[in-house]
């Protein structure tokens, strides 16, 4: 099946679905560092800001995966959890 990886982050969904035999047809990640990592790991250029993508730009797919903002929960972030002011922005 064909899948879309939105808010792709490190590519966890990509790894899992690829191992199951599925093909990524579109990826999106706003963080430039993670975009570069995604490209190096999977050979796919992840588009930037999801809020600026038109639905018609996303290829036909069977599975839609979407990560959630993990920075508020990560040790690498501010660890503000659900109190993070930008978590729903």
GROMACS .gro file of C-alpha atoms in nm:
model
   89
    1UNK     CA    1   0.000   0.000   0.000
    2UNK     CA    2   0.099   0.363  -0.046
    3UNK     CA    3   0.141   0.582   0.261
    4UNK     CA    4   0.184   0.948   0.348
    5UNK     CA    5   0.407   1.046   0.642
    6UNK     CA    6   0.297   1.382   0.789
    7UNK     CA    7   0.492   1.550   1.071
    8UNK     CA    8   0.740   1.273   0.998
    9UNK     CA    9   1.003   1.354   1.259
   10UNK     CA   10   1.273   1.087   1.262
   11UNK     CA   11   1.069   0.859   1.036
   12UNK     CA   12   0.936   0.599   1.279
   13UNK     CA   13   0.620   0.541   1.076
   14UNK     CA   14   0.831   0.519   0.760
   15UNK     CA   15   1.054   0.251   0.906
   16UNK     CA   16   0.764   0.041   1.032
   17UNK     CA   17   0.550   0.063   0.719
   18UNK     CA   18   0.844   0.009   0.482
   19UNK     CA   19   0.938  -0.307   0.671
   20UNK     CA   20   0.581  -0.426   0.617
   21UNK     CA   21   0.624  -0.375   0.242
   22UNK     CA   22   0.445  -0.043   0.199
   23UNK     CA   23   0.572   0.254  -0.005
   24UNK     CA   24   0.601   0.615   0.110
   25UNK     CA   25   0.465   0.852  -0.157
   26UNK     CA   26   0.486   1.180   0.038
   27UNK     CA   27   0.647   1.308   0.356
   28UNK     CA   28   0.621   1.634   0.545
   29UNK     CA   29   0.838   1.767   0.829
   30UNK     CA   30   0.880   2.130   0.934
   31UNK     CA   31   1.218   2.097   1.112
   32UNK     CA   32   1.506   2.146   0.862
   33UNK     CA   33   1.741   1.917   1.056
   34UNK     CA   34   1.485   1.637   1.054
   35UNK     CA   35   1.412   1.703   0.684
   36UNK     CA   36   1.779   1.641   0.606
   37UNK     CA   37   1.787   1.329   0.823
   38UNK     CA   38   1.474   1.196   0.652
   39UNK     CA   39   1.629   1.254   0.310
   40UNK     CA   40   1.954   1.079   0.409
   41UNK     CA   41   1.773   0.784   0.564
   42UNK     CA   42   1.496   0.732   0.309
   43UNK     CA   43   1.592   0.922  -0.008
   44UNK     CA   44   1.274   1.131   0.013
   45UNK     CA   45   1.267   1.508   0.048
   46UNK     CA   46   1.014   1.588   0.318
   47UNK     CA   47   0.808   1.896   0.234
   48UNK     CA   48   0.814   2.173   0.496
   49UNK     CA   49   0.523   2.334   0.678
   50UNK     CA   50   0.213   2.115   0.664
   51UNK     CA   51  -0.008   2.422   0.700
   52UNK     CA   52   0.113   2.547   0.361
   53UNK     CA   53   0.044   2.227   0.166
   54UNK     CA   54  -0.268   2.199  -0.047
   55UNK     CA   55  -0.458   1.870  -0.038
   56UNK     CA   56  -0.414   1.834  -0.415
   57UNK     CA   57  -0.034   1.830  -0.365
   58UNK     CA   58  -0.054   1.508  -0.163
   59UNK     CA   59  -0.047   1.198  -0.385
   60UNK     CA   60  -0.312   0.930  -0.373
   61UNK     CA   61  -0.250   0.701  -0.075
   62UNK     CA   62  -0.400   0.419   0.128
   63UNK     CA   63  -0.253   0.504   0.470
   64UNK     CA   64  -0.205   0.844   0.630
   65UNK     CA   65   0.038   0.863   0.922
   66UNK     CA   66   0.086   1.175   1.132
   67UNK     CA   67   0.317   1.228   1.424
   68UNK     CA   68   0.233   1.471   1.701
   69UNK     CA   69   0.461   1.749   1.830
   70UNK     CA   70   0.693   1.565   2.068
   71UNK     CA   71   0.911   1.860   2.175
   72UNK     CA   72   0.697   1.942   2.481
   73UNK     CA   73   0.748   1.584   2.605
   74UNK     CA   74   1.109   1.528   2.499
   75UNK     CA   75   1.418   1.570   2.714
   76UNK     CA   76   1.554   1.769   2.419
   77UNK     CA   77   1.263   2.013   2.451
   78UNK     CA   78   1.132   2.222   2.738
   79UNK     CA   79   0.940   1.929   2.894
   80UNK     CA   80   0.633   2.149   2.937
   81UNK     CA   81   0.405   1.862   2.839
   82UNK     CA   82   0.043   1.960   2.783
   83UNK     CA   83   0.118   2.307   2.926
   84UNK     CA   84   0.330   2.399   2.622
   85UNK     CA   85   0.179   2.715   2.469
   86UNK     CA   86   0.256   2.608   2.110
   87UNK     CA   87   0.137   2.246   2.128
   88UNK     CA   88  -0.182   2.314   1.933
   89UNK     CA   89  -0.051   2.591   1.708
   0.00000   0.00000   0.00000
